[in-house]
mmCIF file of C-alpha atoms in Angstrom:
data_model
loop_
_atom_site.group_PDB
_atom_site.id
_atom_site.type_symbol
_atom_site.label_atom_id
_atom_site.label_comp_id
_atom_site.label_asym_id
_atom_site.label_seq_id
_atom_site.Cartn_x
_atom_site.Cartn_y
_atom_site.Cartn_z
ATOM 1 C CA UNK T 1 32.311 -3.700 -8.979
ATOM 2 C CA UNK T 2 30.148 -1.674 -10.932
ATOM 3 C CA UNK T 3 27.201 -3.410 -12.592
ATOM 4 C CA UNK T 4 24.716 -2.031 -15.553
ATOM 5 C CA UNK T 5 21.334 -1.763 -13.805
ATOM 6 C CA UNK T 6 20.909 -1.041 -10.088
ATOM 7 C CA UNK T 7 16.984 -1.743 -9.454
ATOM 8 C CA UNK T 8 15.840 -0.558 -5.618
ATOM 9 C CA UNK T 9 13.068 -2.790 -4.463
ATOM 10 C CA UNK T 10 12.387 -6.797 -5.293
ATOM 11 C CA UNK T 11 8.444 -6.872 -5.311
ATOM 12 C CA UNK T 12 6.761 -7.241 -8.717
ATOM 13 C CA UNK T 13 8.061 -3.742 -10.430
ATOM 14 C CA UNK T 14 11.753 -4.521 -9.740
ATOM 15 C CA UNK T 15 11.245 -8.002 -10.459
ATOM 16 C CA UNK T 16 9.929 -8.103 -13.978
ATOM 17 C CA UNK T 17 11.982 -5.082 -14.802
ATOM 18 C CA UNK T 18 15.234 -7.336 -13.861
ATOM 19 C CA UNK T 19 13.859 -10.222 -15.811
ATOM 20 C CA UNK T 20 13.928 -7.589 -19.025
ATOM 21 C CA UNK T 21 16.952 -6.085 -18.260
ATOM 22 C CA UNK T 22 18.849 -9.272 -17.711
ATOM 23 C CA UNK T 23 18.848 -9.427 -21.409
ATOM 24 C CA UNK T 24 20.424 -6.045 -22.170
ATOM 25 C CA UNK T 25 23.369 -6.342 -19.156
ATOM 26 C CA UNK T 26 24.275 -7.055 -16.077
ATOM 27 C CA UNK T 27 21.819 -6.475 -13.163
ATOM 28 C CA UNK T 28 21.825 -6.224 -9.386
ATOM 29 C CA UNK T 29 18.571 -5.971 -7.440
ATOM 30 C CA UNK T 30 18.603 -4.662 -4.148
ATOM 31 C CA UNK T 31 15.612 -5.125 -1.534
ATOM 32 C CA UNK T 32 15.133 -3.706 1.720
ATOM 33 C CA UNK T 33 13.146 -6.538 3.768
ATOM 34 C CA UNK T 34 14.676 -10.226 4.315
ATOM 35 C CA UNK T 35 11.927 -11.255 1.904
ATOM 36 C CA UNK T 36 11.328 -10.222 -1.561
ATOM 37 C CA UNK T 37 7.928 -9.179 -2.267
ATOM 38 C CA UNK T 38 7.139 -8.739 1.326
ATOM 39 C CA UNK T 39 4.351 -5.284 1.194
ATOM 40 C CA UNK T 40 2.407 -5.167 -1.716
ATOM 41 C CA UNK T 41 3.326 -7.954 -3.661
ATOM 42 C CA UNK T 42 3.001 -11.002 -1.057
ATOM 43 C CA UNK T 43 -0.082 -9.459 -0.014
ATOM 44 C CA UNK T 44 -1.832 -9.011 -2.862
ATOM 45 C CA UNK T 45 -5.058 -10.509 -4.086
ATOM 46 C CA UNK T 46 -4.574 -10.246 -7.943
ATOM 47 C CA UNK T 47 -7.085 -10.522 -10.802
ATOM 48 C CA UNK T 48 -6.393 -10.126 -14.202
ATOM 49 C CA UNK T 49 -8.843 -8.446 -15.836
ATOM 50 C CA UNK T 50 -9.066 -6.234 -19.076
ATOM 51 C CA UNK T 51 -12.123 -4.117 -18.263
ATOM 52 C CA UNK T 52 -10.554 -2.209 -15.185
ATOM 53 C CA UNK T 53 -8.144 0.730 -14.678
ATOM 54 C CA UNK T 54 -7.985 4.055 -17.000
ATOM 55 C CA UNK T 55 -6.594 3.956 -21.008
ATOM 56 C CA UNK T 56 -3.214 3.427 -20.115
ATOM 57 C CA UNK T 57 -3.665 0.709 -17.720
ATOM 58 C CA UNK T 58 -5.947 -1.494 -19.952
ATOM 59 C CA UNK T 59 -3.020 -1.053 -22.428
ATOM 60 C CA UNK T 60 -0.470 -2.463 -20.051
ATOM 61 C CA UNK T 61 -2.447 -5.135 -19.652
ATOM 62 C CA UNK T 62 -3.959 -6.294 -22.446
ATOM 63 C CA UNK T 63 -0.369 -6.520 -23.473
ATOM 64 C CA UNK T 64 0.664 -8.574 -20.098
ATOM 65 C CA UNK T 65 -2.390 -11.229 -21.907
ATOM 66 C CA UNK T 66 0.101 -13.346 -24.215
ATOM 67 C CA UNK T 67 2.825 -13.343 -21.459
ATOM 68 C CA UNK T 68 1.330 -14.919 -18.612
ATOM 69 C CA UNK T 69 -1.099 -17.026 -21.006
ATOM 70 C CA UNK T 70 2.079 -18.901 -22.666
ATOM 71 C CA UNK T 71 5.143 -17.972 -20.719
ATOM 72 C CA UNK T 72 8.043 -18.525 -21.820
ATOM 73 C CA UNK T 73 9.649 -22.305 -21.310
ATOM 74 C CA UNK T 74 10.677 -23.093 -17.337
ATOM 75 C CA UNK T 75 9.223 -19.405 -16.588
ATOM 76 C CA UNK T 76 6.549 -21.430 -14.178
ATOM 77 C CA UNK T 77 5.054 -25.326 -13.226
ATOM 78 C CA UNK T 78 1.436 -24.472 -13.639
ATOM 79 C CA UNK T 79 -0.565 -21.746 -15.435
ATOM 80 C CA UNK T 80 -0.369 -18.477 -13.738
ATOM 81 C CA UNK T 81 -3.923 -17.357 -15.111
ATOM 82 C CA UNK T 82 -6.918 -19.896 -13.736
ATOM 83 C CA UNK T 83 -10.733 -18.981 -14.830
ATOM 84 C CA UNK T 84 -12.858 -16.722 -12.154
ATOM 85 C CA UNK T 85 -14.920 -14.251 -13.695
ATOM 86 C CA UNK T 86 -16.640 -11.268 -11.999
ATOM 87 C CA UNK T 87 -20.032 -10.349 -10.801
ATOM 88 C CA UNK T 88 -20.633 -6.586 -10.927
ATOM 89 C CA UNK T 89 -23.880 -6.091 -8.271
ATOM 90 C CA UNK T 90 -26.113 -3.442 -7.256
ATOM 91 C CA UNK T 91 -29.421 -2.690 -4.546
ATOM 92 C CA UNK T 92 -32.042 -1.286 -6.344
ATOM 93 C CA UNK T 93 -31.467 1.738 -5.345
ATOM 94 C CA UNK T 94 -28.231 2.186 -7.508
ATOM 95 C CA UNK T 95 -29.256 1.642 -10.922
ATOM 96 C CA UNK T 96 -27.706 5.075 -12.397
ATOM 97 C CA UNK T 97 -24.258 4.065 -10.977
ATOM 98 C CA UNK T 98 -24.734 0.383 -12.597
ATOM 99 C CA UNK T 99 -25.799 1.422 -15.998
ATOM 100 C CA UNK T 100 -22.257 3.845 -15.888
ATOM 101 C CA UNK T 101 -20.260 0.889 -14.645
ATOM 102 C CA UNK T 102 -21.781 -1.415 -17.665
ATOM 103 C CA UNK T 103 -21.396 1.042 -20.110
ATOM 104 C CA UNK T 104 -17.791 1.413 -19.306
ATOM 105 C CA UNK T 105 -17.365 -2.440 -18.986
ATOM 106 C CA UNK T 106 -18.851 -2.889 -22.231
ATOM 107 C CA UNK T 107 -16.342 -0.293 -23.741
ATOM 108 C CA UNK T 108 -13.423 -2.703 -23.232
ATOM 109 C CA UNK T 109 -15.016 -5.895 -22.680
ATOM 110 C CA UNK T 110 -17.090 -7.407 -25.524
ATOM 111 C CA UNK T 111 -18.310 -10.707 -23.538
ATOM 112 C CA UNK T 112 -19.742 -8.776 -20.489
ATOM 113 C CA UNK T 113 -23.391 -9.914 -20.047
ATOM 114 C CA UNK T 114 -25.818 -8.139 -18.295
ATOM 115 C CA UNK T 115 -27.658 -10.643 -15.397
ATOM 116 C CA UNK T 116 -30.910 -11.082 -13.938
ATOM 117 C CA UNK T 117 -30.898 -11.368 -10.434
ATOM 118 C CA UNK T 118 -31.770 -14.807 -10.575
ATOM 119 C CA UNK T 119 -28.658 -15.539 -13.269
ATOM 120 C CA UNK T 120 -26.263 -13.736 -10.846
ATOM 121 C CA UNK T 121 -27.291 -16.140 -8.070
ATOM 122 C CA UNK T 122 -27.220 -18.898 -10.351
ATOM 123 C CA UNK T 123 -23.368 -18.165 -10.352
ATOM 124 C CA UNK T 124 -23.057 -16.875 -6.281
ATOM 125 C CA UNK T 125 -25.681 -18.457 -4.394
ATOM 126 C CA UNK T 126 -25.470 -16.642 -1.475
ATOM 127 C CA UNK T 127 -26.620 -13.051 -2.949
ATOM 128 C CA UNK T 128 -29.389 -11.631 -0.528
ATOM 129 C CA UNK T 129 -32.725 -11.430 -2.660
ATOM 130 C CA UNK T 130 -33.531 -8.738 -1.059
ATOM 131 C CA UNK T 131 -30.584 -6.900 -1.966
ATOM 132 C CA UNK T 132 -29.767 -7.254 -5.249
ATOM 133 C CA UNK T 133 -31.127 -5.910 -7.904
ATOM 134 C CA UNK T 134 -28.832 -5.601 -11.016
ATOM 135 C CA UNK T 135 -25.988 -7.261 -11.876
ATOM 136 C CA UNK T 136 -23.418 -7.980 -14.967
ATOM 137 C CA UNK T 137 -20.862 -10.749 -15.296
ATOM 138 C CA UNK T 138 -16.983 -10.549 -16.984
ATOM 139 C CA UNK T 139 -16.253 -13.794 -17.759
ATOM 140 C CA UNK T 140 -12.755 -13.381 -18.625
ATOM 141 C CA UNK T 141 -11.499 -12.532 -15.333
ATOM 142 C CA UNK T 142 -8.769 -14.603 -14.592
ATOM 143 C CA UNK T 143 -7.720 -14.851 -11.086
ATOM 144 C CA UNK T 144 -3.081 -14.584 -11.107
ATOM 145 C CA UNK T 145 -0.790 -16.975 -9.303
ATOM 146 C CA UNK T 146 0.867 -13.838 -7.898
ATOM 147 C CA UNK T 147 3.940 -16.112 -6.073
ATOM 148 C CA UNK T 148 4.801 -17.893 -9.460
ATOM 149 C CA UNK T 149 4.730 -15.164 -11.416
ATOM 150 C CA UNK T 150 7.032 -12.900 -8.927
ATOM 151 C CA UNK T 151 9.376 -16.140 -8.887
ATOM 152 C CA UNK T 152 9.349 -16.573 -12.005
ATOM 153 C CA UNK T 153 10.760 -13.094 -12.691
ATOM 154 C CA UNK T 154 13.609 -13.921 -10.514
ATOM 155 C CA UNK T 155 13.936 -17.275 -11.581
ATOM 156 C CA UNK T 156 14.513 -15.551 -15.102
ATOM 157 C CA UNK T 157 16.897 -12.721 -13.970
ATOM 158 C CA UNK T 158 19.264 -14.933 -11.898
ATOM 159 C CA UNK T 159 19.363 -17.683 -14.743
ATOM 160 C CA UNK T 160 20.638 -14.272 -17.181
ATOM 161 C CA UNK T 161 23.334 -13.634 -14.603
ATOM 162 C CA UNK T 162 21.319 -11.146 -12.064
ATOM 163 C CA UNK T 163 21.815 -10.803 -8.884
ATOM 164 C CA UNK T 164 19.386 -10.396 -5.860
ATOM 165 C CA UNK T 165 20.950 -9.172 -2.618
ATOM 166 C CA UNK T 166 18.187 -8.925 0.177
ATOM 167 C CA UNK T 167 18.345 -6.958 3.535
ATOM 168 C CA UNK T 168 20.146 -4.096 1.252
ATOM 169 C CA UNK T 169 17.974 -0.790 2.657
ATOM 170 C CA UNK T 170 19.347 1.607 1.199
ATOM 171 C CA UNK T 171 20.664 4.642 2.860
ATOM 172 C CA UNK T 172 22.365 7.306 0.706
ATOM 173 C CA UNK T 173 22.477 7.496 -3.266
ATOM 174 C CA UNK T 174 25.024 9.987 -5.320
ATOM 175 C CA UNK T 175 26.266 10.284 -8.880
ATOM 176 C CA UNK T 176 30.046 10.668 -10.052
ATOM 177 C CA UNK T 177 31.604 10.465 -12.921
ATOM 178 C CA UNK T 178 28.247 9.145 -14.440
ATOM 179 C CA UNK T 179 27.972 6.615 -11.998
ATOM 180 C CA UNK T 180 25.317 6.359 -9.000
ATOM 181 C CA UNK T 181 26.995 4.929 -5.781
ATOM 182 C CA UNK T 182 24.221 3.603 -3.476
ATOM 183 C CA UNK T 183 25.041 2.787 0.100
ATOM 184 C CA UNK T 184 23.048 -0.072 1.753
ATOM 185 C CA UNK T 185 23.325 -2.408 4.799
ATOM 186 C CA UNK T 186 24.493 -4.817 2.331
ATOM 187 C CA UNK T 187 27.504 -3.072 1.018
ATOM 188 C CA UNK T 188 27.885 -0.383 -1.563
ATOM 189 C CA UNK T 189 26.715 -0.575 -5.335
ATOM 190 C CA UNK T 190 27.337 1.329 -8.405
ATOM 191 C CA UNK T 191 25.816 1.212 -11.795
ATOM 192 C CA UNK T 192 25.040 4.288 -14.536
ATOM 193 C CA UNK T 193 21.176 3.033 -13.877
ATOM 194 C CA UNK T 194 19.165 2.719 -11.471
ATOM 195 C CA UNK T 195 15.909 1.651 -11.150
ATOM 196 C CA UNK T 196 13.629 3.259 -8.881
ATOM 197 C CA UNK T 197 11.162 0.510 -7.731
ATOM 198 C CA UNK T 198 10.789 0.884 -4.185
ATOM 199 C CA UNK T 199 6.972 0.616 -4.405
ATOM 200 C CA UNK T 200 5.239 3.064 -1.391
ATOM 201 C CA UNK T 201 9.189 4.022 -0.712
ATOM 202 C CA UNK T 202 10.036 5.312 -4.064
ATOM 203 C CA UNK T 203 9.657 9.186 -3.119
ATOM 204 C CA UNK T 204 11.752 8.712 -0.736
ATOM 205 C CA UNK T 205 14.784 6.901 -2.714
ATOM 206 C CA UNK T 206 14.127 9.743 -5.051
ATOM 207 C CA UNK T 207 14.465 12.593 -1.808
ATOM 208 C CA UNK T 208 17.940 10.499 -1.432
ATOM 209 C CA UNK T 209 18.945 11.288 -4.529
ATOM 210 C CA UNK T 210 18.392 14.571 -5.045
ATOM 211 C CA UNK T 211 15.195 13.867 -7.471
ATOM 212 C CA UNK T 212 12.154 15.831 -7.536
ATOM 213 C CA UNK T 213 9.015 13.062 -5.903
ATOM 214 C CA UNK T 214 6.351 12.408 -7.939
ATOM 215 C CA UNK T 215 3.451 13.228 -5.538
ATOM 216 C CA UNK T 216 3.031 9.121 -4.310
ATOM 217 C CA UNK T 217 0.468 8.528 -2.255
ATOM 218 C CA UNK T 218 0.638 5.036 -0.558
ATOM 219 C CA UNK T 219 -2.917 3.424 0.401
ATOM 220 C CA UNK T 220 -3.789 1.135 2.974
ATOM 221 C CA UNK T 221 -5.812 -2.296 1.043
ATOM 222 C CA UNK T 222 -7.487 -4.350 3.756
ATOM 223 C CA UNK T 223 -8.033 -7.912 3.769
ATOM 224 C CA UNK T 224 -9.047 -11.306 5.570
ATOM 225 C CA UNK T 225 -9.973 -14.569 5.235
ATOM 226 C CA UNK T 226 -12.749 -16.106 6.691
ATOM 227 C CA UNK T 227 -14.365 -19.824 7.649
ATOM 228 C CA UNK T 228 -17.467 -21.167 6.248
ATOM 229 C CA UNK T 229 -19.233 -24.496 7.008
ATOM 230 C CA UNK T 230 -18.357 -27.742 4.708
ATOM 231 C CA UNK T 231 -19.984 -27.569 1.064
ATOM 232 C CA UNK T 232 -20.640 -23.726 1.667
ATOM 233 C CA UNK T 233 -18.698 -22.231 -1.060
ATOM 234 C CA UNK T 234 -18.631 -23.218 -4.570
ATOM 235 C CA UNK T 235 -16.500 -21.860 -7.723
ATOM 236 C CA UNK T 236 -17.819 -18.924 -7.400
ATOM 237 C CA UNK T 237 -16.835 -15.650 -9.558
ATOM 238 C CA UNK T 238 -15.417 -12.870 -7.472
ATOM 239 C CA UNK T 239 -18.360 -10.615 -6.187
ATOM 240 C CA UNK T 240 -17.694 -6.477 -6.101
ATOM 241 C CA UNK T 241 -20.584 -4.008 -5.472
ATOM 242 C CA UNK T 242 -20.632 -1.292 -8.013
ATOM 243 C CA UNK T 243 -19.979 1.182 -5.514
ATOM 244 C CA UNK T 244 -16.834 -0.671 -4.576
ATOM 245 C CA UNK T 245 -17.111 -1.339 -1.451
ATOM 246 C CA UNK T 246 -16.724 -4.509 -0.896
ATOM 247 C CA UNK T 247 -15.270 -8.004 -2.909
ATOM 248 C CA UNK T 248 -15.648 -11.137 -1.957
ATOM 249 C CA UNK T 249 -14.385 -14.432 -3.902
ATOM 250 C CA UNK T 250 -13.340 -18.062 -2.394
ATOM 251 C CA UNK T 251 -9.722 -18.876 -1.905
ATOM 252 C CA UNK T 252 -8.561 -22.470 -0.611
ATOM 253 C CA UNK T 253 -11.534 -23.419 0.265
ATOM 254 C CA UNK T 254 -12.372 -20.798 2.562
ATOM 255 C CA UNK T 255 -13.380 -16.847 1.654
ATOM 256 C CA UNK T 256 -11.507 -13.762 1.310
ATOM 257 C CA UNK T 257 -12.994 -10.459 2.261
ATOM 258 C CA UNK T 258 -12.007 -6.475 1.140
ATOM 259 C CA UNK T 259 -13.742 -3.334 2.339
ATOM 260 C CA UNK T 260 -11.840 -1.925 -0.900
ATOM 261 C CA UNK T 261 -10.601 0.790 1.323
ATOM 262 C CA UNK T 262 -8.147 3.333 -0.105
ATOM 263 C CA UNK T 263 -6.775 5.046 3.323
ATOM 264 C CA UNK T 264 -3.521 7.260 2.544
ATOM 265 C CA UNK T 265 -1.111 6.299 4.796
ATOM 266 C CA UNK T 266 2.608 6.525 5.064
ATOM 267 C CA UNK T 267 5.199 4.087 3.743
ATOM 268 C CA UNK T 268 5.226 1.456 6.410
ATOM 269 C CA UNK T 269 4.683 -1.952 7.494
ATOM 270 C CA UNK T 270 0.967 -1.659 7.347
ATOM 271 C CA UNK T 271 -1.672 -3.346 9.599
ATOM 272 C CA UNK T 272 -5.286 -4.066 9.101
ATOM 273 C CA UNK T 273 -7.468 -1.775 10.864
ATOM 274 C CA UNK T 274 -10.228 -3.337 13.227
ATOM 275 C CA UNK T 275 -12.959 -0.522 11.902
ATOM 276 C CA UNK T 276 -12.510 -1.558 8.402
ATOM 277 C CA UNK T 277 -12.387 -5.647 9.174
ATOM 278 C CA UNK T 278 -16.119 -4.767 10.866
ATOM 279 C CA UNK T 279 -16.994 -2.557 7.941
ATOM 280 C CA UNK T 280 -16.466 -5.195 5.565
ATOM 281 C CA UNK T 281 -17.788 -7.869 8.341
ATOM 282 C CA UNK T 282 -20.889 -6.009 8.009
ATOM 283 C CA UNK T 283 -21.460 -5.510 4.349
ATOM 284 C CA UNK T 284 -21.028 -8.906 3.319
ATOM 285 C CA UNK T 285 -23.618 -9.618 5.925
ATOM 286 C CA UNK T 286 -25.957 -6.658 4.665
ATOM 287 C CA UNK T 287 -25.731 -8.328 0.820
ATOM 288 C CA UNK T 288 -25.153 -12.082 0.902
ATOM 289 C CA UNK T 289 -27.023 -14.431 3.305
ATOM 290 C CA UNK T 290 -23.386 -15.266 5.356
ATOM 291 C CA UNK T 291 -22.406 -14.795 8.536
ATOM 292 C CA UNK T 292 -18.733 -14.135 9.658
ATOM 293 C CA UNK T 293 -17.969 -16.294 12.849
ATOM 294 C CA UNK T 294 -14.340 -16.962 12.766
ATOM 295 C CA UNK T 295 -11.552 -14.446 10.582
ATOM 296 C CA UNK T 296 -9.022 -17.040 9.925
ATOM 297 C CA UNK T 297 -6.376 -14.247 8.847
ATOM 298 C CA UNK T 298 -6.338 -10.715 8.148
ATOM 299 C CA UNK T 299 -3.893 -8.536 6.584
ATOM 300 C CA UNK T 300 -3.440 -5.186 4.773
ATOM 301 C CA UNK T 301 -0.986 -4.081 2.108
ATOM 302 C CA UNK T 302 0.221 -1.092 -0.173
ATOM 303 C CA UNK T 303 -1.157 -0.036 -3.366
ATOM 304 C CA UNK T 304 0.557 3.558 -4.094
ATOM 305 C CA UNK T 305 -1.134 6.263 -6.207
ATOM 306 C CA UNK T 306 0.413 9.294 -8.311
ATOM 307 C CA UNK T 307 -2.047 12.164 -8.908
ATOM 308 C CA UNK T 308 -3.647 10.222 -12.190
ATOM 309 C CA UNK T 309 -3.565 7.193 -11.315
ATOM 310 C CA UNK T 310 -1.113 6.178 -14.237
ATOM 311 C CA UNK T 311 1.853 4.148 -13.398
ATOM 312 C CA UNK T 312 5.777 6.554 -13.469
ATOM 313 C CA UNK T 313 7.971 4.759 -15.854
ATOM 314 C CA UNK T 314 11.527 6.580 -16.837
ATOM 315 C CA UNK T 315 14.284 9.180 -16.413
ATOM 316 C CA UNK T 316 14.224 11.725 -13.903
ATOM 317 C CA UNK T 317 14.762 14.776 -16.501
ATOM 318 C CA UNK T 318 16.980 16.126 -13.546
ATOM 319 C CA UNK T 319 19.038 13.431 -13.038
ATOM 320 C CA UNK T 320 20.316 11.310 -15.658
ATOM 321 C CA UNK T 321 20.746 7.819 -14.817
ATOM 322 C CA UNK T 322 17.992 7.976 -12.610
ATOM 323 C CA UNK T 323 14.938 5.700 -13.999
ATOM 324 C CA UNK T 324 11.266 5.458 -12.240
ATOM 325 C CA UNK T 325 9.411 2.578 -11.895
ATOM 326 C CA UNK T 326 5.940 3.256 -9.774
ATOM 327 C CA UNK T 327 2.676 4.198 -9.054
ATOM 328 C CA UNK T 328 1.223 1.119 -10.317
ATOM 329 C CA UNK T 329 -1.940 0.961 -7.591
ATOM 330 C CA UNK T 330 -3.375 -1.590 -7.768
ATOM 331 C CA UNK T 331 -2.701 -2.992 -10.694
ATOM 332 C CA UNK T 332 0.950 -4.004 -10.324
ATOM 333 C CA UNK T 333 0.718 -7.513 -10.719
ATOM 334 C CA UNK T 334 -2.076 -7.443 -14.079
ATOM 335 C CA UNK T 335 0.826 -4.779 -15.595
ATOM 336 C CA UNK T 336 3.505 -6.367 -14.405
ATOM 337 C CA UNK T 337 4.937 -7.797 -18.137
ATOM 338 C CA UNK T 338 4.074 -5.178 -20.225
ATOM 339 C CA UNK T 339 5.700 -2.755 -17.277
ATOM 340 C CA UNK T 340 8.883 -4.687 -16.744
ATOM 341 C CA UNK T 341 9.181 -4.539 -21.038
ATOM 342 C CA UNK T 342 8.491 -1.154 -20.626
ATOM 343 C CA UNK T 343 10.842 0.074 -18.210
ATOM 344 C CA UNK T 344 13.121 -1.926 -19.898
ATOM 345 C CA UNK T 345 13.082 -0.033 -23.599
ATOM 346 C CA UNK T 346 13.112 3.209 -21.444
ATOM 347 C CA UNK T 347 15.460 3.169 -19.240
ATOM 348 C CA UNK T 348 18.049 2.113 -21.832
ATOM 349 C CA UNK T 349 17.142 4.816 -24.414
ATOM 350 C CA UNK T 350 14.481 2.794 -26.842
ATOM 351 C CA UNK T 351 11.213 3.688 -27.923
ATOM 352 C CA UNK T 352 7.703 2.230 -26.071
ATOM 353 C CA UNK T 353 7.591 -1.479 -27.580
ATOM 354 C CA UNK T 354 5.382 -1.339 -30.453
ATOM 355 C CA UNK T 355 2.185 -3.849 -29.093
ATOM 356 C CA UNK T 356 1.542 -0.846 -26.711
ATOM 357 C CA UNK T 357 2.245 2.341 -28.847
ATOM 358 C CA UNK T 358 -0.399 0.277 -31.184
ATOM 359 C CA UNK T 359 -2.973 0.795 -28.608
ATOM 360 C CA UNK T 360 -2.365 4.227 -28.125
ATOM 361 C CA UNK T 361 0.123 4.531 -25.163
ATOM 362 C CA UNK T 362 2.794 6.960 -25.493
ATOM 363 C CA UNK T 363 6.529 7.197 -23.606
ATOM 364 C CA UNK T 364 4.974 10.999 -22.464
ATOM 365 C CA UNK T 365 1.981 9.707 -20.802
ATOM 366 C CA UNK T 366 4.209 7.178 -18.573
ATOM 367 C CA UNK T 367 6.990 9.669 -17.577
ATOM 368 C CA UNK T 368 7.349 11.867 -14.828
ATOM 369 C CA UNK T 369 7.682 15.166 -16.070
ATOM 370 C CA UNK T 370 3.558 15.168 -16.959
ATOM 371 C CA UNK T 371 3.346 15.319 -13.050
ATOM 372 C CA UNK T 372 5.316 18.510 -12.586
ATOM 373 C CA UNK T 373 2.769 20.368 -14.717
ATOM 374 C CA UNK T 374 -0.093 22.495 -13.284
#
């Protein structure tokens, strides 16, 4: 059977790109793992916020804002944005590097307020006083319900007559007669489109094909929870240094911890390193007045780079048929509506929709012939 849209990969890209394309044909989503979502997606510790990421980002995701605000009916249960905030914080001896990062915050976010250190640990307590010295606050920054708005997109594209076939790895891909036939453990598929959204894997879907990569460079994001005594934590926003090197912010009642570390690594299954767990261990000791006895859980995941650090969304000039969909970083989930529209409109031949070529996004800064250039 030959379907309209093949997508490779079920975490967030391939997700809300079904979801659109379910409304323009028939579409079959094909993931590696037993589990959709299971690298970056499941592991990631999202944050919508407007301030963060280069031009194009903040357009993709100031235009994700109305989506995940007001969904559309039986998308989710709850709300998939909840009130956090963020506390930008710096030792004394970084004020140059804090008056850049408030400068830039300022250019895209018109409620950030500058703190004293006494208002910044008005709002996180447990800021050493002999550590910080500057500090500015985002109140906007909405922490994501990353699990209902994944299943949501699936939700959507079965309910429009998609198809999600898991344990599908694929092995071989090859065009004839305008159609690519892609060979998985699941069986063979055919479709004139297919969506490349195999996440850290997607150069090497594209090597299968016969497509130029794009240069991705997959980076290892650590993370781990740890326990606090009763009544410890509070609503806290989440807590970055401006250097960032380390973010902090309470979840379930207990604390989650990130070095921030960007470590290139290959495409794999990837594993939380014990250096950076005692790097991060040691900063949040160095800068808040905790003390990490017991890591409850600890885990690392993916967050895949191109050369500018703007997500690949399109056709392969050298393969027709063959649509990209990543190099989002970190900012896959924040995107993710505005990225699934847009891969949408592109990979079917119609322009950028119109909310983001308003804010000054164009088709050429998204597609992956700009990489190719010196």
């Amino acid at each position: 059977m030959v379907t309209d849209f093949l997508i490779i990969g079920g975490g967030i890209a391939g997700a809300s790109a079904g979801y659109f394309l379910a409304e323009r044909g028939r579409v079959t989503l094909l993931e590696r793992e037993d589990a959709l979502g299971y690298h970056s997606t499941g592991r990631s510790a999202a944050l919508y916020t407007e301030t963060y990421g280069n031009a194009a980002i903040r357009a993709l995701t100031i235009a994700s804002g109305p989506f995940f605000r007001s969904p559309p009916p039986g998308f989710a249960e709850h709300p998939l944005l909840t009130p956090r905030g963020v506390i930008v914080a710096a030792p004394a001896g970084a004020e140059a590097r804090f008056q850049a990062a408030l400068a830039e915050a300022r250019r895209h976010g018109p409620t950030i307020r500058v703190l004293t250190p006494d208002e910044a640990r008005a709002l996180c307590p447990v800021l050493r006083t002999d550590w910080l010295a500057f500090a500015f606050h985002e109140p906007d920054a909405m922490d994501m319900d990353v699990h209902a708005i994944h299943q949501g997109y699936l939700r959507g594209l079965r309910s429009r007559g998609g198809e999600v076939v898991t344990s599908a790895e694929v092995s071989a891909l090859q065009r004839r007669n305008g159609v690519w036939e892609v060979e998985t453990r699941a069986g063979r598929h055919r479709a004139p489109i297919v969506i490349n959204a195999a996440g850290a894997w997607a150069d090497e879907i594209a090597r299968l094909a016969g497509v130029r990569p794009i240069g991705l460079v997959p980076k290892r994001r650590t993370a781990f929870v740890i326990e606090l005594p009763a009544g410890t934590i509070g609503p806290w926003p989440l807590t970055v240094d401006v250097d960032e090197t380390l973010y902090f912010r309470p979840e379930a009642g207990h604390l989650l911890v990130s070095p921030a570390d960007e470590t290139p690594v290959p495409p794999c299954d990837v594993q939380p390193e014990e250096i950076d767990v005692a790097l991060a261990a040691e900063r949040l000791e160095t800068r808040t007045t905790l003390k990490v006895s017991r890591i409850v859980r600890r885990w690392a995941g993916l967050r895949s780079f191109v050369r500018d650090k703007t997500p690949v969304v399109g056709h392969a000039s050298e393969a027709p048929g063959f649509v990209w969909l990543a190099g989002q970083g970190g900012y896959g989930i924040q995107t993710s509506a505005a990225m699934g529209r847009s891969a949408a409109a592109l990979a079917t031949g119609d322009e950028l929709p119109r909310d983001l070529t308003a804010r000054g996004l164009k088709a050429a800064d998204l597609l992956p012939d700009r990489l190719y250039t010196a």
